[in-house]
CSV table of C-alpha atoms in Angstrom, one decimal:
chain,number,residue,atom,x,y,z
I,1,MET,CA,-23.2,2.7,20.7
I,2,GLU,CA,-22.7,0.0,23.4
I,3,ARG,CA,-24.2,-2.6,21.1
I,4,LEU,CA,-22.0,-1.5,18.2
I,5,ARG,CA,-18.9,-1.9,20.5
I,6,LYS,CA,-19.9,-5.4,21.5
I,7,LEU,CA,-20.4,-6.4,17.8
I,8,SER,CA,-17.0,-4.8,16.9
I,9,MET,CA,-15.2,-6.8,19.6
I,10,GLN,CA,-16.4,-10.2,18.1
I,11,GLY,CA,-13.7,-12.1,16.3
I,12,ARG,CA,-16.0,-13.4,13.5
I,13,ALA,CA,-19.4,-11.9,13.0
I,14,SER,CA,-22.3,-14.0,12.0
I,15,ALA,CA,-24.9,-13.1,9.4
I,16,TRP,CA,-27.4,-12.3,12.1
I,17,SER,CA,-24.9,-10.0,13.8
I,18,VAL,CA,-24.2,-8.1,10.6
I,19,LYS,CA,-27.9,-7.7,10.0
I,20,ARG,CA,-28.3,-6.3,13.5
I,21,LEU,CA,-25.3,-4.0,12.9
I,22,VAL,CA,-26.9,-2.6,9.7
I,23,SER,CA,-30.2,-2.1,11.6
I,24,TYR,CA,-28.4,-0.2,14.4
I,25,VAL,CA,-26.6,2.1,12.0
I,26,ARG,CA,-29.7,2.9,10.0
I,27,SER,CA,-31.8,3.7,13.0
I,28,SER,CA,-29.0,5.7,14.8
I,29,GLY,CA,-28.2,8.0,11.9
I,30,LEU,CA,-24.5,7.4,12.2
I,31,SER,CA,-22.2,8.6,9.4
I,32,THR,CA,-21.0,5.8,7.2
I,33,ILE,CA,-18.2,5.4,4.6
I,34,SER,CA,-20.8,4.7,1.8
I,35,ARG,CA,-21.0,8.4,1.0
I,36,THR,CA,-19.3,9.6,-2.1
I,37,VAL,CA,-16.4,12.0,-2.3
I,38,ASP,CA,-18.7,14.8,-3.2
I,39,ASP,CA,-20.7,14.3,0.0
I,40,PHE,CA,-17.4,14.6,2.0
I,41,ALA,CA,-16.8,18.1,0.7
I,42,ASN,CA,-20.3,19.2,1.8
I,43,ALA,CA,-20.1,17.9,5.3
I,44,GLU,CA,-19.2,20.6,7.9
I,45,SER,CA,-17.2,18.3,10.2
I,46,GLU,CA,-15.5,16.2,7.5
I,47,ILE,CA,-11.7,16.0,7.2
I,48,THR,CA,-10.8,16.9,3.6
I,49,SER,CA,-7.0,17.1,3.7
I,50,GLU,CA,-4.0,15.7,5.5
I,51,SER,CA,-3.4,19.1,7.2
I,52,GLU,CA,-6.9,19.0,8.6
I,53,ALA,CA,-6.2,15.4,9.8
I,54,ARG,CA,-3.1,16.6,11.6
I,55,ASN,CA,-5.0,19.4,13.2
I,56,CYS,CA,-7.8,17.1,14.2
I,57,ALA,CA,-5.2,14.7,15.7
I,58,HIS,CA,-3.7,17.6,17.7
I,59,ARG,CA,-7.1,18.6,19.1
I,60,VAL,CA,-8.0,15.0,20.0
I,61,PHE,CA,-4.6,14.4,21.6
I,62,LYS,CA,-4.9,17.6,23.6
I,63,ASN,CA,-8.4,16.7,24.9
I,64,VAL,CA,-7.5,13.1,25.8
I,65,ALA,CA,-4.1,13.5,27.3
I,66,LYS,CA,-3.4,15.3,30.6
I,67,PRO,CA,-2.6,19.0,30.4
I,68,ALA,CA,0.9,19.6,28.9
I,69,ALA,CA,1.5,15.9,28.7
I,70,ARG,CA,3.5,14.4,25.8
I,71,TYR,CA,1.9,11.0,25.9
I,72,ILE,CA,-1.6,9.4,26.1
I,73,GLU,CA,-1.4,6.9,28.9
I,74,GLU,CA,-3.7,3.9,29.6
I,75,GLU,CA,-5.5,5.7,32.4
I,76,ASP,CA,-6.4,8.5,30.0
I,77,LEU,CA,-8.0,6.1,27.6
I,78,LEU,CA,-9.9,4.3,30.4
I,79,ARG,CA,-12.0,7.5,30.8
I,80,PHE,CA,-13.6,6.8,27.4
I,81,LEU,CA,-13.0,3.0,26.7
I,82,LYS,CA,-13.1,-0.3,28.5
I,83,VAL,CA,-10.0,-2.2,29.4
I,84,GLU,CA,-10.4,-4.8,26.6
I,85,GLU,CA,-10.9,-2.0,24.1
I,86,VAL,CA,-7.8,-0.2,25.3
I,87,ASN,CA,-5.8,-3.5,24.9
I,88,THR,CA,-7.2,-3.8,21.3
I,89,ILE,CA,-6.3,-0.3,20.1
I,90,PHE,CA,-2.8,-0.1,21.7
I,91,PRO,CA,-1.1,-2.2,19.0
I,92,LEU,CA,-2.4,0.3,16.3
I,93,PHE,CA,0.1,2.9,17.5
I,94,GLU,CA,3.8,2.7,16.9
I,95,GLY,CA,5.8,2.2,20.1
I,96,ALA,CA,2.7,1.9,22.3
I,97,ILE,CA,3.2,-1.7,23.1
I,98,GLU,CA,6.8,-1.3,24.3
I,99,THR,CA,6.3,1.9,26.3
I,100,GLY,CA,2.6,1.6,27.3
I,101,LYS,CA,2.1,5.1,26.1
I,102,ILE,CA,0.9,6.7,22.8
I,103,SER,CA,3.2,9.5,21.6
I,104,LYS,CA,1.8,12.6,19.8
I,105,SER,CA,3.7,11.7,16.6
I,106,ALA,CA,2.4,8.1,16.6
I,107,PHE,CA,-1.2,9.3,17.2
I,108,ARG,CA,-0.9,11.9,14.4
I,109,ASN,CA,0.5,9.4,12.0
I,110,TRP,CA,-2.3,7.0,12.8
I,111,VAL,CA,-5.0,9.7,12.2
I,112,VAL,CA,-3.4,10.7,8.9
I,113,HIS,CA,-3.2,7.1,7.8
I,114,ALA,CA,-6.8,6.5,8.7
I,115,TYR,CA,-7.8,9.6,6.7
I,116,ILE,CA,-5.8,8.4,3.6
I,117,GLU,CA,-7.4,4.9,3.8
I,118,ARG,CA,-10.9,6.3,4.2
I,119,LYS,CA,-10.4,8.7,1.3
I,120,ALA,CA,-9.1,5.8,-0.9
I,121,LEU,CA,-12.1,3.7,0.1
I,122,ALA,CA,-14.5,6.6,-0.7
I,123,HIS,CA,-12.9,7.1,-4.1
I,124,SER,CA,-13.2,3.4,-4.8
I,125,LEU,CA,-16.9,3.4,-3.8
I,126,ASN,CA,-17.5,6.4,-5.9
I,127,ASP,CA,-15.8,5.0,-9.0
I,128,THR,CA,-17.5,1.6,-8.5
I,129,LYS,CA,-20.9,3.5,-8.4
I,130,THR,CA,-20.0,5.3,-11.6
I,131,ALA,CA,-19.1,2.1,-13.4
I,132,VAL,CA,-22.3,0.5,-12.3
I,133,GLN,CA,-24.3,3.4,-13.5
I,134,GLN,CA,-22.6,3.2,-16.9
I,135,LEU,CA,-23.3,-0.5,-17.1
I,136,HIS,CA,-26.9,0.2,-16.1
I,137,LYS,CA,-27.3,2.7,-18.9
I,138,LEU,CA,-25.9,0.3,-21.4
I,139,ALA,CA,-28.1,-2.6,-20.2
I,140,SER,CA,-31.1,-0.3,-20.2
I,141,ALA,CA,-30.6,0.7,-23.8
I,142,VAL,CA,-30.4,-2.9,-24.9
I,143,ILE,CA,-33.5,-3.8,-22.9
I,144,ILE,CA,-35.4,-0.9,-24.3
I,145,VAL,CA,-34.6,-1.9,-27.9
I,146,VAL,CA,-35.7,-5.5,-27.2
I,147,ILE,CA,-39.0,-4.3,-25.6
I,148,ILE,CA,-39.7,-2.1,-28.5
I,149,VAL,CA,-39.2,-4.9,-31.0
I,150,ILE,CA,-41.4,-7.3,-29.0
I,151,SER,CA,-44.1,-4.7,-28.6
I,152,LEU,CA,-44.2,-4.0,-32.3
I,153,LEU,CA,-44.5,-7.8,-33.0
I,154,VAL,CA,-47.3,-8.2,-30.4
I,155,LEU,CA,-49.3,-5.2,-31.6
I,156,GLY,CA,-48.9,-6.3,-35.2
I,157,VAL,CA,-47.4,-2.9,-36.2
I,158,ALA,CA,-44.3,-4.6,-37.6
I,159,THR,CA,-44.5,-7.6,-39.8
I,160,THR,CA,-42.0,-10.4,-39.9
I,161,LYS,CA,-40.4,-9.1,-43.0
I,162,VAL,CA,-39.8,-5.7,-41.4
I,163,ILE,CA,-38.3,-7.4,-38.4
I,164,VAL,CA,-36.0,-9.5,-40.6
I,165,VAL,CA,-34.8,-6.4,-42.5
I,166,VAL,CA,-34.2,-4.4,-39.2
I,167,THR,CA,-32.4,-7.4,-37.7
I,168,SER,CA,-30.2,-7.8,-40.7
I,169,GLN,CA,-29.3,-4.1,-40.5
I,170,LEU,CA,-28.5,-4.5,-36.8
I,171,LEU,CA,-26.3,-7.4,-37.6
I,172,LEU,CA,-24.5,-5.4,-40.2
I,173,VAL,CA,-24.0,-2.6,-37.7
I,174,GLY,CA,-22.8,-5.2,-35.1
I,175,PHE,CA,-20.3,-6.6,-37.6
I,176,MET,CA,-19.0,-3.1,-38.3
I,177,PHE,CA,-18.5,-2.4,-34.6
I,178,GLN,CA,-17.5,-5.9,-33.6
I,179,ASN,CA,-14.2,-4.6,-32.2
I,180,THR,CA,-16.0,-2.0,-30.1
I,181,CYS,CA,-18.4,-4.6,-28.8
I,182,LYS,CA,-15.6,-6.9,-28.0
I,183,THR,CA,-13.7,-4.1,-26.1
I,184,ILE,CA,-16.8,-3.3,-24.1
I,185,PHE,CA,-17.4,-6.9,-23.2
I,186,GLU,CA,-13.8,-7.5,-22.2
I,187,SER,CA,-13.8,-4.3,-20.1
I,188,ILE,CA,-16.9,-5.4,-18.3
I,189,ILE,CA,-15.3,-8.7,-17.5
I,190,PHE,CA,-12.2,-6.9,-16.3
I,191,VAL,CA,-14.0,-4.4,-14.1
I,192,PHE,CA,-16.7,-6.5,-12.6
I,193,VAL,CA,-15.4,-10.1,-12.7
I,194,MET,CA,-11.6,-9.9,-12.4
I,195,HIS,CA,-11.4,-6.6,-10.5
I,196,PRO,CA,-7.7,-6.8,-9.7
I,197,PHE,CA,-7.4,-3.4,-8.0
I,198,ASP,CA,-9.4,-0.6,-6.4
I,199,VAL,CA,-8.8,3.1,-6.4
I,200,GLY,CA,-5.8,4.0,-4.3
I,201,ASP,CA,-4.0,0.7,-4.8
I,202,ARG,CA,-0.3,0.7,-5.7
I,203,CYS,CA,0.2,-1.6,-8.6
I,204,VAL,CA,3.1,-2.6,-10.9
I,205,ILE,CA,2.3,-2.8,-14.6
I,206,ASP,CA,5.0,-3.3,-17.2
I,207,GLY,CA,7.6,-2.7,-14.5
I,208,VAL,CA,6.2,0.7,-13.5
I,209,HIS,CA,4.9,1.6,-10.0
I,210,MET,CA,1.6,3.4,-10.3
I,211,PHE,CA,-1.4,4.4,-8.1
I,212,VAL,CA,-4.9,3.7,-9.4
I,213,GLU,CA,-6.6,7.1,-9.5
I,214,GLU,CA,-9.8,6.4,-11.4
I,215,MET,CA,-11.7,3.4,-12.8
I,216,ASN,CA,-14.3,3.5,-15.6
I,217,ILE,CA,-16.0,0.9,-17.8
I,218,LEU,CA,-13.6,1.3,-20.7
I,219,SER,CA,-10.4,2.7,-19.2
I,220,THR,CA,-8.4,3.1,-15.9
I,221,VAL,CA,-6.4,6.2,-15.0
I,222,PHE,CA,-3.1,5.6,-13.2
I,223,LEU,CA,-0.8,8.1,-11.5
I,224,ARG,CA,2.9,7.5,-11.8
I,225,PHE,CA,5.4,8.4,-9.1
I,226,ASP,CA,6.1,11.7,-10.8
I,227,ASN,CA,2.4,12.5,-10.9
I,228,GLU,CA,2.1,11.7,-14.6
I,229,LYS,CA,-1.3,10.4,-15.5
I,230,ILE,CA,-1.4,7.2,-17.6
I,231,TYR,CA,-4.6,6.0,-19.3
I,232,TYR,CA,-4.9,2.2,-19.9
I,233,PRO,CA,-7.8,0.6,-21.8
I,234,ASN,CA,-9.3,-2.1,-19.6
I,235,SER,CA,-9.2,-4.5,-22.6
I,236,VAL,CA,-5.4,-4.0,-22.6
I,237,LEU,CA,-5.1,-4.5,-18.9
I,238,LEU,CA,-7.0,-7.8,-19.2
I,239,THR,CA,-3.9,-9.3,-21.0
I,240,LYS,CA,-1.2,-7.9,-18.7
I,241,PRO,CA,0.1,-9.3,-15.4
I,242,ILE,CA,-0.7,-6.8,-12.5
I,243,SER,CA,1.0,-6.7,-9.2
I,244,ASN,CA,-1.1,-5.3,-6.4
I,245,PHE,CA,0.7,-4.3,-3.2
I,246,ARG,CA,-2.4,-3.5,-1.2
I,247,ARG,CA,-3.9,-6.9,-1.6
I,248,SER,CA,-0.6,-8.6,-0.8
I,249,PRO,CA,0.2,-10.1,2.6
I,250,ASP,CA,3.1,-8.9,4.7
I,251,MET,CA,6.0,-8.6,2.3
I,252,SER,CA,9.7,-9.3,2.6
I,253,ASP,CA,12.8,-7.3,1.9
I,254,THR,CA,16.5,-8.0,1.2
I,255,VAL,CA,19.6,-6.1,2.1
I,256,ASP,CA,22.8,-7.3,0.2
I,257,PHE,CA,26.3,-6.5,1.5
I,258,ALA,CA,29.8,-7.8,1.4
I,259,ILE,CA,32.4,-8.3,4.1
I,260,ASP,CA,36.0,-9.3,4.1
I,261,VAL,CA,36.6,-13.0,3.8
I,262,SER,CA,39.0,-12.9,6.8
I,263,THR,CA,36.2,-11.8,9.2
I,264,SER,CA,36.2,-14.2,12.1
I,265,PHE,CA,33.3,-16.5,12.9
I,266,ASP,CA,32.9,-14.7,16.3
I,267,SER,CA,32.3,-11.4,14.5
I,268,ILE,CA,29.7,-13.0,12.2
I,269,THR,CA,28.0,-14.6,15.2
I,270,ALA,CA,28.0,-11.2,17.0
I,271,LEU,CA,26.6,-9.7,13.8
I,272,ARG,CA,23.7,-12.2,13.7
I,273,LYS,CA,23.0,-11.5,17.4
I,274,ALA,CA,23.0,-7.7,16.9
I,275,ILE,CA,20.6,-8.0,14.0
I,276,GLN,CA,18.3,-10.3,16.0
I,277,ILE,CA,18.2,-7.8,18.9
I,278,TYR,CA,17.4,-4.9,16.6
I,279,ILE,CA,14.6,-6.7,14.8
I,280,GLU,CA,13.1,-7.9,18.0
I,281,SER,CA,13.2,-4.4,19.4
I,282,LYS,CA,11.0,-3.2,16.5
I,283,PRO,CA,8.0,-5.6,16.6
I,284,LYS,CA,5.8,-2.9,15.0
I,285,HIS,CA,8.1,-2.8,11.9
I,286,TRP,CA,9.6,-6.3,11.5
I,287,SER,CA,8.5,-9.9,11.9
I,288,PRO,CA,10.8,-12.0,14.1
I,289,LYS,CA,11.4,-14.3,11.1
I,290,HIS,CA,14.6,-13.3,9.4
I,291,SER,CA,17.7,-14.9,7.9
I,292,LEU,CA,21.3,-14.0,7.3
I,293,VAL,CA,22.8,-16.1,4.5
I,294,VAL,CA,26.1,-16.3,2.8
I,295,LYS,CA,25.6,-16.1,-1.0
I,296,GLU,CA,29.1,-16.7,-2.3
I,297,ILE,CA,32.8,-15.9,-1.8
I,298,GLU,CA,34.1,-13.8,-4.7
I,299,ASN,CA,37.8,-13.4,-5.7
I,300,VAL,CA,38.9,-15.1,-2.5
I,301,ASP,CA,38.6,-11.8,-0.7
I,302,ARG,CA,34.9,-10.8,-0.5
I,303,MET,CA,32.1,-12.7,1.1
I,304,LYS,CA,28.7,-11.7,-0.2
I,305,MET,CA,25.9,-11.9,2.3
I,306,SER,CA,22.2,-11.2,2.3
I,307,LEU,CA,19.8,-10.2,5.1
I,308,CYS,CA,16.3,-11.3,4.4
I,309,VAL,CA,13.6,-9.7,6.7
I,310,GLN,CA,9.9,-9.6,6.6
I,311,HIS,CA,7.9,-6.4,7.2
I,312,THR,CA,4.7,-6.3,9.3
I,313,MET,CA,3.0,-4.7,6.3
I,314,ASN,CA,2.9,-4.9,2.6
I,315,HIS,CA,4.5,-2.3,0.3
I,316,GLN,CA,1.4,-0.2,-0.4
I,317,ASN,CA,2.9,2.6,1.7
I,318,PHE,CA,6.2,2.7,-0.2
I,319,PRO,CA,7.7,5.7,1.7
I,320,GLU,CA,7.2,3.9,5.0
I,321,ARG,CA,8.8,0.8,3.5
I,322,ASN,CA,11.8,2.9,2.4
I,323,ASN,CA,12.1,4.5,5.9
I,324,ARG,CA,12.1,1.2,7.6
I,325,ARG,CA,14.7,-0.2,5.2
I,326,SER,CA,16.9,2.9,5.6
I,327,ASP,CA,16.8,2.5,9.4
I,328,LEU,CA,17.8,-1.1,9.1
I,329,ILE,CA,20.7,-0.2,6.8
I,330,PHE,CA,21.9,2.5,9.2
I,331,GLU,CA,21.7,0.0,12.0
I,332,LEU,CA,23.8,-2.5,10.0
I,333,LYS,CA,26.4,0.3,9.4
I,334,ARG,CA,26.5,1.0,13.2
I,335,VAL,CA,27.0,-2.7,13.9
I,336,PHE,CA,29.8,-3.0,11.4
I,337,GLU,CA,31.6,-0.1,13.0
I,338,ASN,CA,31.1,-1.5,16.5
I,339,LEU,CA,32.3,-5.0,15.6
I,340,GLY,CA,35.1,-3.7,13.3
I,341,ILE,CA,33.8,-5.6,10.3
I,342,LYS,CA,35.3,-4.1,7.1
I,343,TYR,CA,36.1,-5.0,3.6
I,344,HIS,CA,39.7,-4.7,2.2
I,345,LEU,CA,40.8,-4.9,-1.4
I,346,LEU,CA,43.4,-7.4,-2.3
I,347,PRO,CA,47.0,-6.2,-2.4
I,348,GLN,CA,47.7,-4.6,-5.8
I,349,GLU,CA,51.0,-5.1,-7.6
I,350,VAL,CA,52.8,-1.8,-8.5
I,351,VAL,CA,55.5,-1.9,-11.2
I,352,VAL,CA,58.0,1.1,-11.3
I,353,THR,CA,59.9,1.2,-14.5
I,354,HIS,CA,62.5,3.8,-13.8
I,355,PHE,CA,63.6,6.7,-11.4
I,356,ASN,CA,64.7,10.2,-12.0
I,357,PHE,CA,67.4,11.5,-9.6
I,358,THR,CA,67.3,15.3,-9.2
I,359,ASN,CA,69.6,17.0,-6.6
I,360,GLY,CA,70.0,13.8,-4.7
I,361,ARG,CA,66.2,13.2,-4.5
I,362,VAL,CA,64.2,10.5,-6.1
I,363,ALA,CA,61.6,11.9,-8.5
I,364,ILE,CA,59.0,9.5,-10.0
I,365,PRO,CA,57.8,10.8,-13.4
I,366,SER,CA,54.1,11.3,-13.9
I,367,PRO,CA,52.6,8.9,-16.3
């Protein structure tokens, strides 16, 4: 294990280091992610659901932290890890860098996230293995036919005329099923050459957000946000643009809002400063790079502005992205209230056509 730790701490592993790592894992009998999903269910100590991941996180937290403690501190981790390893894992937990402690909720979320990622990787490996097996069967069938034909020619069992007749019949069959052959060839190119996504990736196809649930040679199964399964032929996907969130780098987000055009420059400067302070206080959520721009002034009373921020993640985890965006909008609302930044409608002209006097009082008739 000590050798594995040293290899994992290297910034860029060489081919020789990877070879040694494979040798260590094979000789030590350690569990690897290369097992299929079916193997996961058969393992006694394997986590098979998010609830089990939460329970596991609770047990680990209880064993690592001090009795009745609400945080895992650095000295708790030093009982199991080295100083450089502790410094490496601290950024993985939300709020750990700022406080120097790992809260129970942050640790639980990390364990659940690790389980989800591991499960998605296992599904991807499982489906890739299935696709390779299907391709292997197809290639084996073609090779068997070729071997039989060559064997008959070598042994003299089949004459040239017989081979010509059989070949012509095969060409006729190929012409009849040319669309099927074309579909199979395009699907193989899509799955093994292009390979634009893996199982568990969040993709956008035809403007619809979907998760990749299953990949086969001829088709791919997607799961929409409402858990509706959608089957796409791979030959059709070959012609469509596909957005893949998991393979994207850290993605940006935009919040549009409008303020009154009479807002002072001092208030706008204070707004910029407050936004900067908030973003810098959340280094786990937001990149320091952001911009507050004025888009336009509309109707001489409304100034449209846009806040452009960059997440420290892509939008694969869409609920987490929405939570961060919601917190940012709530913070903007709080800043608006503190600075007194508002938006007022222009004065509206009201025309009164006549009055009704009743008992000395003015009564305005209803329209």
